[in-house]
């Protein structure tokens, strides 16, 4: 944090730099002040004309009144005409305006002084007639001066004029001395007030400049809509549309945003009670129609419905990148799925050929019996039953393969039997279990537990786990794999345990990472566990290794119902 001294030094240095770099900005502020003074100038004119009308019977009998009022009318007229000049940013025009303002104050002081003397007013009224114009001019000073030089330029003619008027009217008297002393004290007071105001103005100008820089550096469009038209915008917004600010200010939103859904959404938002809303829109830009993430935000003010801040962020490239990433992810999942099938492919032909050989043998027996006429009913029925069993066995394998290998990118969640998913996956693994002489046991499958899921993806997770178990227990004397299902109410827990000794502590944190594998080169992609984790995460579940178990145990926890469905049911 800055100390007070450091903060003052910071603003002092920034103020100095600002005064050098933003001279045109300061001059433009003068220009706005001059425009704003038109009302007060007209007021001076009307008051002066009113006084002339009020004192019309004896007005021309008093020389000072004539000079001061006519002078006020003349100077105010010049000020009013001057406020419409187009070159007010030049410094000499600012000095002219300073002199005109000072002349107005001096002339009013002369008029009120003469009025007080001619009406034989007491000293308090006389001093008030001195200080009144001074106070009015001081108020103008606090809103007009931007530098010490200009402050002196405003005040010096006014103060000198008052001192001279005191000397001419009262001469060398206590009243003149008191008036002059009061004017001098007030001059010092207004100088100090001006200096304080100047410091405050510099700080505010620094804040505004830095805030505008921050707004312009935002990597997105920022605009303010008032009563259906653009009133303010940042640099990004102007550049994205290739328009100048003067072309955009006051432009109705429907002229720039030809997409009716955007305009309708903005109108609905402005008429609603919402303070903030966001969604995606296709918006026109200099590069063509592009996808934007848009935020509507109402301004927190008394007239909250009239101003809306619109933030637009171009996400076209991000959306395209997401599509490419999703495509690559789909390809990666498919490759990993095929790799899992590849690990079992060596035994598939043998597993299918065996039943086919049995079917062929039984068919030949039946054919011989029919041809020889030595038909044995019991043997024939047994042969037919054997053929049917072998056919069922082959169809079961093919069904599991087709289910596992199919494209699931367009599938939606469905309620499925977890028991059926496990049984079909285990049937695919029977080939490897026979090859490695590994026993697969199942527990907790007596009850039909149903879960809302993508069945093929859950089957892939289980198959990846079985393949990892087969690879881990190949060299072990004791070879077994156990799958157990535990119903936990709203969730179901699936545990796949094998006879291995568990995951080594050194690699426990890496097993779920992409491309990490403990298999020999060429025998694994390193994607199985990372893809399994992605699948379970998409099901809003959990997958982890139970390192407290003495054997290798993979735990998968799945919700029976997906959370979106639960939320919809609760809202209904």
Coordinates of C-alpha atoms in Angstrom, one line a residue:
X1 CA 0.0 0.0 0.0
X2 CA 1.1 3.6 -0.6
X3 CA 1.7 6.0 2.3
X4 CA 0.0 9.4 2.2
X5 CA 3.3 11.0 1.2
X6 CA 3.9 8.5 -1.6
X7 CA 0.3 8.9 -2.8
X8 CA 0.7 12.7 -2.9
X9 CA 4.0 12.4 -4.8
X10 CA 2.4 10.0 -7.2
X11 CA -0.5 12.3 -8.0
X12 CA 1.7 15.3 -8.2
X13 CA 4.0 13.6 -10.7
X14 CA 1.1 12.2 -12.7
X15 CA -0.6 15.6 -12.6
X16 CA 2.5 17.3 -14.0
X17 CA 2.7 14.7 -16.8
X18 CA -1.0 15.1 -17.4
X19 CA -0.6 18.8 -17.7
X20 CA 2.1 18.4 -20.4
X21 CA 0.5 15.5 -22.3
X22 CA -3.1 16.5 -22.1
X23 CA -3.1 20.2 -22.9
X24 CA -5.7 19.7 -25.6
X25 CA -7.8 17.8 -23.1
X26 CA -7.7 20.7 -20.7
X27 CA -8.6 23.1 -23.4
X28 CA -11.6 21.0 -24.4
X29 CA -12.7 21.2 -20.8
X30 CA -12.6 25.0 -21.0
X31 CA -14.7 24.7 -24.1
X32 CA -17.3 22.8 -22.3
X33 CA -17.3 25.3 -19.4
X34 CA -17.8 28.2 -21.8
X35 CA -20.7 26.4 -23.4
X36 CA -22.2 25.7 -20.0
X37 CA -21.9 29.4 -19.1
X38 CA -24.5 30.5 -21.7
X39 CA -27.3 30.2 -19.2
X40 CA -25.6 32.4 -16.7
X41 CA -24.7 34.9 -19.4
X42 CA -28.4 35.2 -20.5
X43 CA -29.2 35.7 -16.8
X44 CA -26.8 38.6 -16.5
X45 CA -28.4 40.2 -19.6
X46 CA -32.0 39.8 -18.3
X47 CA -31.1 41.1 -14.8
X48 CA -29.3 44.1 -16.3
X49 CA -32.2 44.9 -18.6
X50 CA -34.6 44.5 -15.7
X51 CA -32.7 47.0 -13.6
X52 CA -32.7 49.5 -16.5
X53 CA -36.5 49.1 -16.8
X54 CA -37.0 49.4 -13.0
X55 CA -34.9 52.6 -12.7
X56 CA -36.0 54.1 -16.1
X57 CA -37.3 57.4 -14.6
X58 CA -34.0 58.5 -13.0
X59 CA -31.6 55.9 -14.4
X60 CA -29.7 58.3 -16.6
X61 CA -29.1 60.8 -13.7
X62 CA -26.5 58.5 -12.2
X63 CA -23.3 58.2 -14.3
X64 CA -21.9 55.1 -12.5
X65 CA -25.2 53.2 -12.9
X66 CA -25.3 53.9 -16.6
X67 CA -21.7 52.9 -17.2
X68 CA -21.9 49.7 -15.1
X69 CA -25.3 48.4 -16.4
X70 CA -24.5 49.2 -20.1
X71 CA -21.1 47.7 -19.6
X72 CA -22.7 44.5 -18.1
X73 CA -25.0 44.3 -21.1
X74 CA -22.2 44.8 -23.6
X75 CA -19.8 42.3 -21.9
X76 CA -22.5 39.7 -21.5
X77 CA -23.5 40.0 -25.1
X78 CA -19.9 39.5 -26.2
X79 CA -19.6 36.5 -23.8
X80 CA -22.8 34.9 -25.3
X81 CA -21.6 35.4 -28.9
X82 CA -18.2 34.2 -27.9
X83 CA -19.5 30.9 -26.6
X84 CA -20.5 29.9 -30.1
X85 CA -17.0 30.3 -31.5
X86 CA -15.4 27.3 -33.1
X87 CA -11.8 28.0 -32.2
X88 CA -12.2 28.1 -28.4
X89 CA -9.5 25.5 -27.9
X90 CA -6.9 28.1 -28.6
X91 CA -5.3 29.6 -25.5
X92 CA -5.9 33.3 -26.4
X93 CA -9.6 32.6 -26.6
X94 CA -9.5 31.3 -23.0
X95 CA -7.7 34.4 -21.8
X96 CA -10.3 36.6 -23.5
X97 CA -13.1 34.7 -21.7
X98 CA -11.3 35.2 -18.4
X99 CA -11.1 38.9 -19.0
X100 CA -14.7 39.1 -19.9
X101 CA -15.8 37.3 -16.8
X102 CA -13.6 39.5 -14.6
X103 CA -15.1 42.6 -16.3
X104 CA -18.6 41.4 -15.5
X105 CA -17.7 41.0 -11.8
X106 CA -16.1 44.5 -11.6
X107 CA -19.0 46.2 -13.3
X108 CA -21.5 44.5 -10.9
X109 CA -19.3 45.6 -8.0
X110 CA -19.3 49.2 -9.2
X111 CA -23.1 49.1 -9.7
X112 CA -23.9 47.7 -6.2
X113 CA -21.4 50.1 -4.6
X114 CA -23.0 53.1 -6.2
X115 CA -26.5 51.8 -5.4
X116 CA -25.5 51.4 -1.7
X117 CA -24.0 54.9 -1.5
X118 CA -26.8 56.6 -3.2
X119 CA -29.3 54.9 -0.9
X120 CA -27.3 55.9 2.1
X121 CA -27.1 52.3 3.4
X122 CA -25.1 51.4 6.5
X123 CA -21.7 49.8 6.5
X124 CA -22.9 46.2 6.7
X125 CA -24.9 46.6 3.6
X126 CA -22.1 48.4 1.9
X127 CA -19.6 45.5 2.7
X128 CA -22.2 43.0 1.5
X129 CA -22.3 44.9 -1.8
X130 CA -18.6 44.5 -2.0
X131 CA -18.4 40.9 -1.1
X132 CA -21.4 39.7 -3.1
X133 CA -19.9 40.1 -6.5
X134 CA -16.6 38.8 -5.1
X135 CA -18.3 35.6 -3.9
X136 CA -20.1 35.1 -7.2
X137 CA -16.9 35.5 -9.1
X138 CA -15.1 33.1 -6.6
X139 CA -17.7 30.5 -7.4
X140 CA -17.0 30.9 -11.1
X141 CA -13.3 30.7 -10.4
X142 CA -13.7 27.3 -8.7
X143 CA -15.4 25.9 -11.8
X144 CA -13.3 27.6 -14.4
X145 CA -9.6 27.7 -13.4
X146 CA -7.3 24.9 -14.4
X147 CA -3.9 26.4 -13.6
X148 CA -2.3 29.0 -11.3
X149 CA -1.7 31.4 -14.2
X150 CA -5.3 31.4 -15.3
X151 CA -6.4 31.8 -11.6
X152 CA -4.4 35.0 -11.4
X153 CA -5.7 36.0 -14.8
X154 CA -9.3 35.7 -13.5
X155 CA -8.8 37.3 -10.1
X156 CA -6.3 40.1 -10.6
X157 CA -8.5 42.4 -12.8
X158 CA -11.5 41.8 -10.5
X159 CA -9.6 42.6 -7.3
X160 CA -7.8 45.6 -8.8
X161 CA -11.1 46.9 -10.0
X162 CA -12.7 46.6 -6.5
X163 CA -9.8 48.3 -4.8
X164 CA -9.8 51.2 -7.3
X165 CA -13.6 51.6 -6.8
X166 CA -13.2 51.7 -3.0
X167 CA -10.5 54.4 -3.4
X168 CA -12.5 56.5 -5.7
X169 CA -15.7 56.3 -3.6
X170 CA -14.4 56.5 0.0
X171 CA -10.9 57.9 -0.4
X172 CA -8.4 57.4 2.4
X173 CA -11.0 56.4 5.1
X174 CA -11.4 53.4 7.5
X175 CA -14.3 52.1 5.3
X176 CA -12.0 52.0 2.3
X177 CA -9.2 50.3 4.3
X178 CA -11.7 47.7 5.7
X179 CA -13.1 47.0 2.2
X180 CA -9.6 46.6 0.7
X181 CA -8.5 44.4 3.6
X182 CA -11.6 42.2 3.2
X183 CA -11.0 41.9 -0.5
X184 CA -7.3 40.9 -0.1
X185 CA -8.2 38.2 2.6
X186 CA -10.9 36.8 0.3
X187 CA -8.4 36.8 -2.6
X188 CA -6.0 34.6 -0.6
X189 CA -8.9 32.4 0.5
X190 CA -10.1 31.8 -3.1
X191 CA -6.5 31.2 -4.2
X192 CA -6.2 28.5 -1.6
X193 CA -9.5 27.0 -2.6
X194 CA -8.6 27.1 -6.3
X195 CA -5.3 25.3 -5.6
X196 CA -7.2 22.6 -3.7
X197 CA -9.7 22.2 -6.4
X198 CA -7.0 22.1 -9.0
X199 CA -5.3 19.2 -7.2
X200 CA -8.7 17.3 -6.9
X201 CA -9.4 17.9 -10.6
X202 CA -6.0 16.6 -11.6
X203 CA -6.6 13.4 -9.5
X204 CA -10.0 12.9 -11.1
X205 CA -8.6 13.5 -14.5
X206 CA -5.9 10.9 -13.8
X207 CA -8.5 8.4 -12.6
X208 CA -10.7 9.1 -15.7
X209 CA -7.7 8.7 -18.1
X210 CA -6.5 5.5 -16.5
X211 CA -10.1 4.1 -16.4
X212 CA -10.6 4.9 -20.1
X213 CA -7.3 3.1 -20.8
X214 CA -8.4 0.1 -18.9
X215 CA -11.8 0.0 -20.7
X216 CA -10.1 0.3 -24.1
X217 CA -7.7 -2.5 -23.2
X218 CA -10.5 -5.0 -22.6
X219 CA -10.3 -7.7 -25.2
X220 CA -14.0 -7.3 -26.0
X221 CA -16.6 -4.8 -27.1
X222 CA -18.1 -2.5 -24.4
X223 CA -20.9 -0.2 -25.2
X224 CA -23.7 1.7 -23.4
X225 CA -27.2 1.8 -24.9
X226 CA -29.6 4.5 -23.8
X227 CA -33.2 4.5 -25.0
X228 CA -32.3 2.0 -27.8
X229 CA -29.3 4.0 -29.1
X230 CA -25.6 3.7 -28.6
X231 CA -24.2 6.5 -26.5
X232 CA -20.7 5.3 -25.5
X233 CA -18.3 2.6 -26.6
X234 CA -14.7 1.4 -26.2
X235 CA -12.0 1.2 -28.9
X236 CA -12.5 -2.6 -29.4
X237 CA -16.2 -2.1 -30.2
X238 CA -15.5 0.6 -32.8
X239 CA -12.7 -1.4 -34.4
X240 CA -14.7 -4.6 -34.6
X241 CA -17.3 -2.7 -36.7
X242 CA -14.9 -0.4 -38.6
X243 CA -16.9 2.7 -37.6
X244 CA -15.9 6.0 -36.0
X245 CA -17.3 7.1 -32.7
X246 CA -19.2 10.0 -34.3
X247 CA -20.9 7.4 -36.6
X248 CA -21.9 5.2 -33.8
X249 CA -23.2 7.7 -31.2
X250 CA -26.9 8.0 -31.4
X251 CA -27.2 5.1 -33.8
X252 CA -30.2 2.7 -33.1
X253 CA -29.1 -0.8 -32.2
X254 CA -31.2 -2.4 -34.9
X255 CA -29.2 -0.6 -37.6
X256 CA -25.9 -2.2 -36.6
X257 CA -27.3 -5.5 -35.3
X258 CA -29.3 -7.0 -38.1
X259 CA -29.8 -10.2 -36.2
X260 CA -33.3 -9.8 -34.8
X261 CA -32.8 -12.3 -31.9
X262 CA -30.2 -9.9 -30.4
X263 CA -32.5 -6.9 -30.6
X264 CA -35.4 -8.8 -29.2
X265 CA -33.3 -10.2 -26.4
X266 CA -32.1 -6.6 -25.5
X267 CA -35.7 -5.3 -25.5
X268 CA -37.0 -8.1 -23.4
X269 CA -34.1 -7.6 -21.0
X270 CA -34.7 -3.8 -20.7
X271 CA -38.4 -4.5 -19.9
X272 CA -37.7 -7.2 -17.3
X273 CA -36.7 -7.0 -13.7
X274 CA -33.4 -8.7 -14.4
X275 CA -30.2 -6.7 -13.6
X276 CA -27.9 -9.0 -15.5
X277 CA -28.2 -11.5 -18.3
X278 CA -25.8 -13.4 -20.6
X279 CA -26.0 -15.7 -23.6
X280 CA -24.5 -16.4 -27.0
X281 CA -25.4 -14.5 -30.2
X282 CA -24.3 -14.4 -33.8
X283 CA -23.3 -10.8 -34.4
X284 CA -22.2 -8.9 -37.5
X285 CA -18.5 -7.7 -37.5
X286 CA -16.1 -6.3 -40.0
X287 CA -14.9 -9.9 -40.5
X288 CA -18.5 -11.2 -41.1
X289 CA -21.0 -12.9 -38.8
X290 CA -19.2 -14.3 -35.7
X291 CA -20.3 -16.0 -32.5
X292 CA -20.2 -13.7 -29.4
X293 CA -20.7 -14.2 -25.7
X294 CA -22.9 -11.2 -24.7
X295 CA -23.5 -9.8 -21.2
X296 CA -26.4 -7.3 -20.6
X297 CA -26.0 -5.2 -17.4
X298 CA -28.3 -2.5 -16.3
X299 CA -26.8 0.7 -14.9
X300 CA -27.3 1.0 -11.1
X301 CA -29.0 4.4 -11.1
X302 CA -32.4 6.0 -10.5
X303 CA -33.2 5.7 -14.2
X304 CA -32.1 2.1 -14.4
X305 CA -34.2 1.1 -17.4
X306 CA -32.7 3.7 -19.7
X307 CA -29.1 2.7 -19.7
X308 CA -27.7 -0.8 -20.4
X309 CA -24.0 -1.8 -20.6
X310 CA -23.4 -4.4 -23.3
X311 CA -20.2 -6.5 -23.2
X312 CA -19.5 -8.6 -26.2
X313 CA -16.7 -11.2 -26.5
X314 CA -15.8 -12.8 -29.8
X315 CA -15.7 -16.6 -29.1
X316 CA -15.8 -17.8 -32.7
X317 CA -12.3 -19.0 -32.7
X318 CA -12.8 -20.6 -29.3
X319 CA -15.9 -22.4 -30.5
X320 CA -14.0 -23.7 -33.5
X321 CA -11.2 -24.8 -31.3
X322 CA -13.7 -26.6 -29.0
X323 CA -15.1 -28.4 -32.0
X324 CA -11.7 -29.5 -33.2
X325 CA -10.8 -30.6 -29.6
X326 CA -14.1 -32.6 -29.3
X327 CA -13.3 -34.2 -32.7
X328 CA -9.8 -35.2 -31.5
X329 CA -11.2 -36.4 -28.2
X330 CA -13.7 -38.6 -30.1
X331 CA -11.0 -40.0 -32.3
X332 CA -8.8 -40.7 -29.3
X333 CA -11.6 -42.5 -27.4
X334 CA -12.4 -44.6 -30.5
X335 CA -8.7 -45.5 -30.9
X336 CA -8.5 -46.4 -27.3
X337 CA -11.6 -48.5 -27.6
X338 CA -10.2 -50.3 -30.6
X339 CA -6.9 -50.8 -28.7
X340 CA -8.9 -52.5 -25.9
X341 CA -10.5 -54.8 -28.4
X342 CA -7.1 -55.4 -30.0
X343 CA -5.8 -56.7 -26.7
X344 CA -8.5 -59.4 -26.9
X345 CA -8.5 -60.0 -30.6
X346 CA -5.9 -62.8 -30.6
X347 CA -8.4 -65.1 -28.9
X348 CA -11.6 -64.0 -30.7
X349 CA -11.0 -66.2 -33.8
X350 CA -10.3 -69.2 -31.6
X351 CA -13.4 -68.5 -29.5
X352 CA -15.6 -68.3 -32.5
X353 CA -14.0 -71.1 -34.4
X354 CA -14.5 -73.6 -31.6
X355 CA -18.3 -73.4 -31.5
X356 CA -18.3 -73.4 -35.3
X357 CA -16.3 -76.7 -35.3
X358 CA -18.8 -78.2 -32.9
X359 CA -21.7 -77.0 -35.0
X360 CA -20.1 -78.5 -38.1
X361 CA -19.5 -81.8 -36.4
X362 CA -23.0 -82.1 -35.1
X363 CA -24.5 -81.2 -38.5
X364 CA -22.4 -83.9 -40.2
X365 CA -23.7 -86.5 -37.6
X366 CA -27.3 -85.5 -38.3
X367 CA -26.7 -85.6 -42.0
X368 CA -25.2 -89.2 -41.8
X369 CA -28.1 -90.4 -39.7
X370 CA -30.6 -89.1 -42.2
X371 CA -28.7 -90.5 -45.1
X372 CA -28.2 -94.0 -43.6
X373 CA -31.7 -94.2 -42.2
X374 CA -30.3 -95.0 -38.8
X375 CA -32.1 -92.1 -37.2
X376 CA -31.8 -91.9 -33.4
X377 CA -34.2 -89.5 -31.9
X378 CA -32.4 -88.9 -28.6
X379 CA -29.0 -88.4 -30.2
X380 CA -30.6 -86.1 -32.9
X381 CA -32.2 -83.9 -30.2
X382 CA -28.9 -83.7 -28.3
X383 CA -27.1 -82.6 -31.5
X384 CA -29.7 -79.9 -32.2
X385 CA -29.4 -78.6 -28.6
X386 CA -25.6 -78.5 -29.0
X387 CA -25.9 -76.6 -32.2
X388 CA -28.3 -74.1 -30.7
X389 CA -26.1 -73.6 -27.6
X390 CA -23.0 -73.0 -29.8
X391 CA -25.0 -70.6 -32.0
X392 CA -26.1 -68.6 -29.0
X393 CA -22.5 -68.5 -27.8
X394 CA -21.3 -67.0 -31.1
X395 CA -24.2 -64.6 -31.3
X396 CA -23.5 -63.4 -27.7
X397 CA -19.8 -62.7 -28.6
X398 CA -20.8 -60.9 -31.8
X399 CA -23.5 -58.9 -30.0
X400 CA -21.0 -57.7 -27.3
X401 CA -18.5 -56.8 -30.0
X402 CA -21.0 -54.8 -32.0
X403 CA -22.3 -53.0 -28.8
X404 CA -18.8 -52.1 -27.8
X405 CA -17.5 -51.0 -31.2
X406 CA -20.4 -48.9 -32.3
X407 CA -20.2 -45.1 -32.5
X408 CA -21.7 -43.6 -29.4
X409 CA -21.0 -39.9 -30.1
X410 CA -24.7 -39.1 -30.6
X411 CA -26.0 -41.3 -27.9
X412 CA -28.0 -39.8 -25.0
X413 CA -28.3 -41.0 -21.4
X414 CA -30.6 -43.9 -20.9
X415 CA -31.7 -46.1 -18.0
X416 CA -29.9 -49.4 -18.3
X417 CA -29.3 -52.6 -16.3
X418 CA -25.9 -52.5 -14.7
X419 CA -26.0 -56.3 -14.4
X420 CA -26.5 -56.7 -18.1
X421 CA -23.6 -54.2 -18.9
X422 CA -21.3 -56.2 -16.6
X423 CA -22.3 -59.6 -17.9
X424 CA -21.8 -58.5 -21.6
X425 CA -18.4 -57.0 -20.7
X426 CA -17.3 -60.2 -18.8
X427 CA -18.4 -62.3 -21.8
X428 CA -15.9 -60.4 -23.9
X429 CA -13.2 -61.0 -21.3
X430 CA -13.8 -64.8 -21.1
X431 CA -11.4 -65.2 -24.1
X432 CA -8.5 -63.7 -22.2
X433 CA -9.4 -65.3 -18.9
X434 CA -9.3 -68.7 -20.6
X435 CA -6.0 -67.9 -22.3
X436 CA -4.3 -66.7 -19.0
X437 CA -6.2 -69.3 -16.9
X438 CA -7.6 -66.5 -14.7
X439 CA -10.8 -67.0 -12.8
X440 CA -13.4 -64.2 -13.0
X441 CA -16.0 -64.1 -10.2
X442 CA -19.0 -61.8 -9.8
X443 CA -20.7 -60.7 -6.6
X444 CA -23.8 -58.5 -6.0
X445 CA -25.3 -59.1 -9.4
X446 CA -28.3 -61.0 -8.1
X447 CA -30.4 -57.8 -7.9
X448 CA -31.0 -55.9 -11.1
X449 CA -29.6 -52.4 -10.4
X450 CA -30.5 -49.8 -13.0
X451 CA -28.5 -46.6 -13.6
X452 CA -28.9 -43.7 -16.0
X453 CA -25.8 -43.8 -18.2
X454 CA -24.3 -44.4 -21.6
X455 CA -24.0 -48.2 -21.5
X456 CA -21.3 -48.5 -24.1
X457 CA -19.1 -46.0 -22.3
X458 CA -19.5 -47.8 -19.0
X459 CA -18.7 -51.1 -20.7
X460 CA -15.5 -49.5 -22.0
X461 CA -14.5 -48.4 -18.5
X462 CA -15.0 -52.0 -17.2
X463 CA -13.1 -53.5 -20.2
X464 CA -10.2 -51.2 -19.7
X465 CA -10.1 -52.3 -16.0
X466 CA -10.2 -56.0 -17.0
X467 CA -7.4 -55.6 -19.6
X468 CA -5.2 -53.8 -17.0
X469 CA -5.9 -56.6 -14.5
X470 CA -5.1 -59.3 -17.1
X471 CA -1.8 -57.6 -17.9
X472 CA -0.9 -57.2 -14.2
X473 CA -1.6 -60.9 -13.2
X474 CA 0.0 -62.6 -16.3
X475 CA 3.1 -63.6 -14.4
X476 CA 1.5 -64.3 -11.1
X477 CA 1.0 -67.8 -9.7
X478 CA -2.5 -66.9 -8.4
X479 CA -4.6 -65.4 -11.1
X480 CA -8.1 -64.1 -10.3
X481 CA -10.3 -61.1 -11.0
X482 CA -13.4 -60.2 -8.9
X483 CA -16.1 -57.7 -9.8
X484 CA -18.5 -56.7 -7.0
X485 CA -21.5 -54.4 -7.1
X486 CA -22.7 -52.6 -3.9
X487 CA -26.0 -50.7 -3.9
X488 CA -25.5 -47.4 -1.9
X489 CA -29.0 -45.9 -2.3
X490 CA -28.8 -43.0 -4.7
X491 CA -25.4 -44.4 -6.0
X492 CA -24.0 -47.7 -7.0
X493 CA -20.4 -48.8 -6.3
X494 CA -18.5 -51.2 -8.6
X495 CA -15.2 -52.7 -7.4
X496 CA -12.9 -54.5 -9.7
X497 CA -10.2 -56.4 -7.7
X498 CA -7.4 -58.6 -9.0
X499 CA -4.8 -60.7 -7.4
X500 CA -2.1 -58.1 -8.0
X501 CA -0.2 -56.5 -5.1
X502 CA -1.6 -52.9 -5.7
X503 CA -0.3 -49.8 -7.4
X504 CA 3.3 -48.8 -6.4
X505 CA 3.3 -45.7 -4.3
X506 CA 5.7 -43.9 -6.7
X507 CA 3.2 -43.9 -9.6
X508 CA -0.1 -43.7 -7.7
X509 CA -0.5 -40.0 -8.6
X510 CA 0.2 -40.7 -12.3
X511 CA -2.0 -43.6 -13.2
X512 CA -4.9 -41.4 -14.3
X513 CA -2.8 -39.1 -16.5
X514 CA -2.9 -39.3 -20.3
X515 CA -0.2 -41.3 -22.0
X516 CA 1.1 -42.8 -18.8
X517 CA 1.6 -46.6 -19.0
X518 CA 3.6 -49.2 -17.2
X519 CA 3.4 -51.6 -20.2
X520 CA 6.3 -52.2 -22.6
X521 CA 6.6 -50.0 -25.6
X522 CA 4.0 -50.9 -28.3
X523 CA 1.8 -52.7 -25.9
X524 CA -0.2 -49.8 -24.5
X525 CA -1.5 -46.3 -25.5
X526 CA -1.5 -44.9 -22.0
X527 CA -5.0 -43.5 -22.6
X528 CA -7.1 -46.2 -21.0
X529 CA -7.3 -44.9 -17.5
X530 CA -7.4 -41.2 -18.5
X531 CA -10.3 -41.8 -20.8
X532 CA -12.1 -43.9 -18.2
X533 CA -11.8 -41.0 -15.8
X534 CA -13.2 -38.7 -18.4
X535 CA -16.1 -41.0 -19.0
X536 CA -16.9 -41.4 -15.3
X537 CA -16.5 -37.6 -14.8
X538 CA -19.1 -37.0 -17.6
X539 CA -21.4 -39.3 -15.6
X540 CA -20.9 -37.2 -12.5
X541 CA -19.3 -40.2 -10.8
X542 CA -15.9 -41.1 -9.2
X543 CA -13.1 -43.4 -10.2
X544 CA -10.1 -44.2 -8.0
X545 CA -7.8 -46.9 -6.8
X546 CA -8.3 -48.1 -3.2
X547 CA -4.8 -48.1 -2.0
X548 CA -5.8 -49.5 1.4
X549 CA -6.6 -52.8 -0.2
X550 CA -3.9 -55.5 -0.1
X551 CA -4.7 -56.3 -3.7
X552 CA -5.2 -54.0 -6.7
X553 CA -8.7 -52.6 -6.4
X554 CA -10.3 -50.1 -8.8
X555 CA -13.5 -48.4 -7.5
X556 CA -16.1 -46.8 -9.8
X557 CA -19.0 -44.9 -8.1
X558 CA -22.0 -43.9 -10.3
X559 CA -25.2 -41.9 -9.5
X560 CA -28.3 -43.8 -10.4
X561 CA -29.9 -40.7 -11.8
X562 CA -28.1 -37.8 -13.5
X563 CA -28.3 -34.4 -11.6
X564 CA -30.1 -32.5 -14.4
X565 CA -33.1 -35.0 -14.2
X566 CA -33.2 -34.6 -10.4
X567 CA -33.2 -30.8 -10.7
X568 CA -36.0 -30.8 -13.3
X569 CA -38.1 -33.1 -11.1
X570 CA -37.6 -30.9 -8.0
X571 CA -38.5 -27.7 -10.0
X572 CA -41.7 -29.4 -11.3

